[in-house]
Amino acid sequence: GKPGWRERLRGSGFARSFSGLFSRHPRLDDDLLDEIETALITADVGVTATSQLIEDLRRRMKAREFADANALLAALRGDLLAMLAPVAQPLQIDTQAKPFVLLTVGVNGVGKTTTIGKLAKRFKDENRPLMLAAGDTFRAAAVAQLQAWGDRNGVPVVAQGQNADAASVAFDALQAAKARGTQVLIADTAGRLHTQQGLMAELGKIKRVLQKLDASAPHEVLMVIDGTTGQNALSQLRQFHAAVGVTGLVVTKLDGTAKGGVVFALAREFGIPIRYAGIGERPEDLRVFDAEAFVDALLP
Ligand code: GDP
């Protein structure tokens, strides 16, 4: 397997639910299917996706397709991969866009600011001229965090301080990025305002203002989702998607206490590309989402 994934996801609810399952239930029978069903539900795969998986296995077991429990496990692996394969689409930076505008959204605490830092490092390592926009003007710490990161790494950060109009920051930043010939502009946004409607309205305004300068911007609306929030992630995505049209996902904190199954539920329900997975706190722990590495890390 790919280095890191299995080691990082070993403690996840998904991996723990499945470890030992097949040694406890080596027989190919309904009990084994019940155990798998419970494990999938417990791992946050969700009721609909779980039913779909179990029905497929039950049908194939009845058709005597599996010689033993190992063959059934291989079929489950194949089914899980098939759910993720359509969404495992890496982010492509269109270098014709001048700049490629990446708007990051997501509720507070999901890891949005650290993800921006990790992404910025990745783009910098790829020698892409880069600029950041400190658009979370609701939270002074977010502006300071982004500015500090930019100072440390020699990346320009456009900021107007706390309580500035976020759309105005985004507009300024895009203008500056165009003037400098920047290749990628990463714009941060608030994860919380006084009201949820207020937040959605602000995100919509940022998008419209960017489009005044470039009708094709933002080129990616990247939503950061905390993998430990379970099925709640689905309602978050539903809401942000309705407000700004999410084009890509980052699922963070899949190491540690995350159950991991929510990735399958997200893939099945929305079909939105999963660009990156956060499997740790170091910059190199933000991985391009690899469906095979992910599934192999979860199963025994
Ligand atoms: P924001 O409020 O969304 O901007 O969240 P932050 O970027 O400040 O991150 C919140 C916490 O999550 C920080 O302690 C990060 O180090 C941590 N974090 C972010 N991504 C990951 C990840 O993939 N794995 C782990 N274990 N922690 C993460």
XYZ file of C-alpha atoms and ligand atoms in Angstrom:
328
model
C 0.000 0.000 0.000
C 0.906 3.694 -0.166
C 3.050 4.813 2.785
C 1.230 6.386 5.682
C -2.410 5.724 4.916
C -2.786 2.414 6.752
C -0.687 3.533 9.684
C -2.667 6.796 10.028
C -6.111 5.271 9.600
C -5.506 2.219 11.784
C -7.175 3.933 14.751
C -10.215 5.060 12.768
C -13.637 3.754 13.717
C -13.883 2.038 10.347
C -10.639 0.110 10.642
C -11.394 -0.822 14.247
C -14.889 -2.090 13.381
C -13.438 -4.374 10.741
C -10.272 -5.552 12.448
C -10.939 -8.995 13.841
C -14.387 -9.219 12.233
C -13.384 -11.897 9.751
C -11.439 -13.951 12.289
C -14.487 -13.921 14.594
C -16.784 -14.850 11.689
C -14.821 -16.989 9.255
C -18.029 -18.677 8.001
C -19.850 -17.461 4.954
C -23.347 -16.963 6.416
C -25.994 -14.369 7.300
C -24.289 -13.671 10.628
C -21.238 -12.467 8.745
C -23.394 -10.111 6.650
C -25.091 -8.813 9.829
C -21.691 -8.151 11.390
C -20.509 -6.291 8.284
C -23.729 -4.267 8.227
C -23.262 -3.236 11.864
C -19.620 -2.361 11.241
C -20.507 -0.158 8.254
C -23.298 1.666 10.123
C -21.036 2.143 13.149
C -18.342 3.571 10.879
C -20.721 6.313 9.612
C -21.174 4.906 6.119
C -24.871 5.755 6.519
C -27.985 3.623 6.217
C -28.585 4.020 2.477
C -25.039 3.320 1.355
C -24.794 0.410 3.814
C -28.032 -1.202 2.546
C -26.777 -0.935 -1.002
C -23.487 -2.646 -0.088
C -25.110 -5.403 1.989
C -27.766 -6.181 -0.634
C -25.079 -6.590 -3.269
C -23.076 -8.959 -1.053
C -26.213 -10.919 -0.066
C -27.243 -11.396 -3.689
C -23.782 -12.561 -4.706
C -23.475 -14.850 -1.674
C -26.803 -16.505 -2.580
C -25.571 -16.902 -6.150
C -22.618 -18.815 -4.647
C -20.146 -16.382 -6.089
C -17.908 -16.516 -2.992
C -15.844 -19.572 -2.146
C -15.054 -18.268 1.340
C -15.163 -15.208 3.578
C -12.005 -13.871 1.952
C -13.734 -13.781 -1.418
C -16.595 -11.848 0.181
C -14.110 -9.388 1.700
C -12.571 -8.885 -1.746
C -16.049 -8.173 -3.145
C -16.705 -5.630 -0.369
C -13.399 -3.972 -1.160
C -14.417 -3.782 -4.825
C -17.832 -2.306 -3.971
C -16.289 0.317 -1.657
C -13.757 1.257 -4.321
C -16.499 1.534 -6.924
C -18.307 4.045 -4.673
C -15.203 6.229 -4.380
C -13.655 5.860 -7.829
C -15.983 8.431 -9.462
C -15.111 11.102 -6.870
C -11.357 10.482 -6.641
C -10.546 13.322 -9.028
C -7.442 15.337 -8.136
C -7.547 19.101 -8.390
C -6.145 20.309 -11.700
C -4.770 23.836 -11.695
C -5.749 25.417 -15.001
C -2.710 27.561 -15.810
C -4.713 29.390 -18.490
C -6.709 30.988 -15.675
C -4.877 34.112 -14.554
C -5.025 33.484 -11.693
C -6.662 30.169 -10.791
C -8.964 31.254 -7.962
C -9.507 28.725 -5.227
C -12.249 29.731 -2.808
C -12.128 27.725 0.402
C -15.276 27.347 2.491
C -16.316 25.364 5.556
C -17.476 25.813 9.129
C -15.080 26.867 11.893
C -12.842 24.249 13.392
C -12.839 21.832 10.464
C -9.204 22.615 9.640
C -9.747 25.223 6.932
C -6.876 27.522 7.907
C -4.377 24.712 8.329
C -5.546 23.187 5.045
C -4.905 26.510 3.293
C -1.381 26.518 4.770
C -0.768 22.946 3.585
C -2.140 23.665 0.119
C -0.121 26.852 -0.128
C 3.030 24.907 0.752
C 2.196 22.310 -1.896
C 1.695 24.983 -4.578
C 4.826 26.810 -3.496
C 6.829 23.574 -3.719
C 5.433 23.233 -7.253
C 6.849 26.695 -7.980
C 3.479 28.242 -8.640
C 3.372 31.995 -7.958
C 0.838 32.218 -5.174
C -1.209 34.736 -3.212
C -3.537 34.394 -0.243
C -6.620 36.435 0.626
C -7.463 36.708 4.329
C -11.215 36.551 3.855
C -12.218 35.251 7.285
C -12.605 38.824 8.521
C -14.972 37.710 11.288
C -12.136 36.064 13.210
C -9.036 38.175 13.979
C -7.017 35.029 14.679
C -7.704 33.690 11.185
C -6.341 36.854 9.530
C -3.283 36.836 11.819
C -2.704 33.100 11.241
C -2.771 33.520 7.467
C -0.536 36.599 7.588
C 1.987 34.847 9.828
C 2.035 31.897 7.468
C 2.574 34.187 4.486
C 5.430 36.028 6.255
C 7.167 32.780 7.161
C 6.896 31.428 3.642
C 7.363 34.531 1.562
C 3.848 34.424 0.133
C 1.931 37.703 -0.237
C -1.278 37.906 1.810
C -3.977 40.439 1.038
C -5.783 41.473 4.230
C -7.807 44.416 5.474
C -8.004 43.519 9.131
C -10.854 42.266 11.263
C -14.457 43.158 10.363
C -13.463 44.368 6.907
C -15.900 43.443 4.156
C -14.860 39.946 3.061
C -16.027 40.524 -0.521
C -13.901 43.651 -0.705
C -10.850 41.670 0.480
C -11.507 39.058 -2.207
C -11.926 41.749 -4.878
C -8.681 43.521 -3.840
C -6.815 40.237 -3.767
C -7.956 39.192 -7.227
C -7.035 42.601 -8.605
C -3.582 42.387 -6.991
C -3.088 38.807 -8.186
C -3.954 39.817 -11.755
C -1.560 42.758 -11.598
C 1.271 40.518 -10.379
C 0.631 37.657 -12.754
C 0.013 35.273 -9.857
C -0.841 31.726 -10.885
C -2.965 30.674 -7.890
C -5.027 32.778 -5.489
C -6.341 30.982 -2.403
C -9.134 32.915 -0.706
C -10.118 32.099 2.852
C -13.687 32.781 3.999
C -15.499 32.926 7.323
C -16.716 29.687 8.857
C -19.146 31.408 11.135
C -20.960 34.759 11.212
C -23.719 36.051 13.468
C -26.213 33.961 11.524
C -26.013 31.058 9.112
C -28.050 32.972 6.483
C -25.598 35.845 6.908
C -22.697 33.522 6.208
C -24.307 32.029 3.098
C -25.175 35.515 1.829
C -21.568 36.644 2.379
C -20.179 33.641 0.481
C -22.559 34.348 -2.381
C -21.442 37.972 -2.457
C -17.747 37.004 -2.514
C -18.428 34.758 -5.475
C -20.320 37.486 -7.373
C -17.636 40.090 -6.688
C -14.880 37.750 -7.952
C -16.934 37.205 -11.097
C -16.945 40.935 -11.798
C -13.203 40.683 -12.411
C -13.204 37.211 -13.974
C -16.433 35.597 -15.155
C -14.933 32.114 -14.742
C -13.849 32.661 -11.112
C -13.797 31.011 -8.675
C -12.285 28.094 -10.572
C -12.662 25.845 -7.571
C -14.954 26.150 -4.556
C -13.188 23.842 -2.165
C -15.138 22.844 0.921
C -13.218 21.588 3.928
C -15.121 18.956 5.905
C -14.125 17.482 9.264
C -14.117 13.691 8.960
C -14.948 13.332 12.651
C -18.343 15.058 12.350
C -19.972 11.972 10.858
C -23.331 12.271 9.172
C -23.508 15.971 10.140
C -21.028 16.543 7.323
C -23.802 15.750 4.844
C -26.057 18.587 6.037
C -23.098 21.001 6.061
C -22.277 20.144 2.473
C -25.929 20.365 1.418
C -26.116 23.902 2.804
C -22.834 25.215 1.375
C -23.491 23.556 -1.953
C -26.870 25.277 -2.242
C -25.273 28.650 -1.424
C -22.076 28.612 -3.519
C -21.878 25.443 -5.596
C -19.095 23.304 -4.115
C -16.792 21.825 -6.782
C -14.341 19.914 -4.590
C -13.913 18.544 -1.076
C -11.143 18.139 1.449
C -11.972 15.683 4.229
C -9.722 16.365 7.227
C -8.856 14.559 10.463
C -9.344 11.094 9.003
C -6.545 10.022 11.336
C -7.395 9.906 15.022
C -10.993 9.537 16.078
C -12.692 9.821 12.686
C -14.835 6.902 11.674
C -14.033 7.454 8.015
C -17.266 6.047 6.651
C -18.676 9.493 5.994
C -16.429 9.676 2.934
C -18.570 6.946 1.305
C -21.811 8.668 2.298
C -20.548 11.971 0.839
C -19.448 10.288 -2.377
C -22.715 8.433 -2.812
C -25.015 11.338 -2.021
C -23.255 14.203 -3.822
C -20.753 12.810 -6.284
C -18.612 15.917 -5.711
C -14.874 15.250 -6.327
C -12.826 14.607 -3.204
C -9.561 16.408 -3.877
C -7.567 15.835 -0.689
C -7.679 13.887 2.563
C -6.161 15.136 5.818
C -4.510 12.210 7.595
C -2.449 14.180 10.110
C -1.286 17.620 11.148
C 1.963 17.902 9.155
C 1.918 19.582 5.742
C 2.730 16.294 3.998
C -0.295 14.729 5.708
C -2.627 16.530 3.333
C -2.732 13.831 0.662
C -4.206 13.841 -2.807
C -7.261 11.658 -2.253
C -6.421 8.113 -3.346
C -9.490 5.841 -3.254
C -7.466 2.645 -3.335
C -5.061 3.673 -0.574
C -8.012 4.835 1.514
C -10.088 1.644 1.133
C -7.050 -0.590 1.686
C -6.214 1.294 4.874
C -9.713 0.721 6.276
C -10.144 -2.974 5.523
C -8.244 -5.849 7.155
P -10.433 26.258 11.051
O -11.213 26.849 12.181
O -11.322 25.491 10.142
O -9.583 27.220 10.332
O -9.518 25.145 11.737
P -7.935 25.103 11.939
O -7.252 25.127 10.642
O -7.551 26.124 12.928
O -7.745 23.627 12.513
C -8.357 23.157 13.680
C -7.515 22.026 14.263
O -7.589 20.869 13.440
C -6.036 22.352 14.361
O -5.574 21.913 15.619
C -5.400 21.530 13.235
O -4.070 21.169 13.497
C -6.293 20.333 13.214
N -6.279 19.602 11.931
C -6.512 20.070 10.688
N -6.428 19.079 9.770
C -6.124 17.942 10.442
C -5.899 16.558 10.059
O -5.989 16.139 8.906
N -5.608 15.685 11.082
C -5.522 16.089 12.372
N -5.229 15.171 13.294
N -5.729 17.365 12.751
C -6.013 18.280 11.822
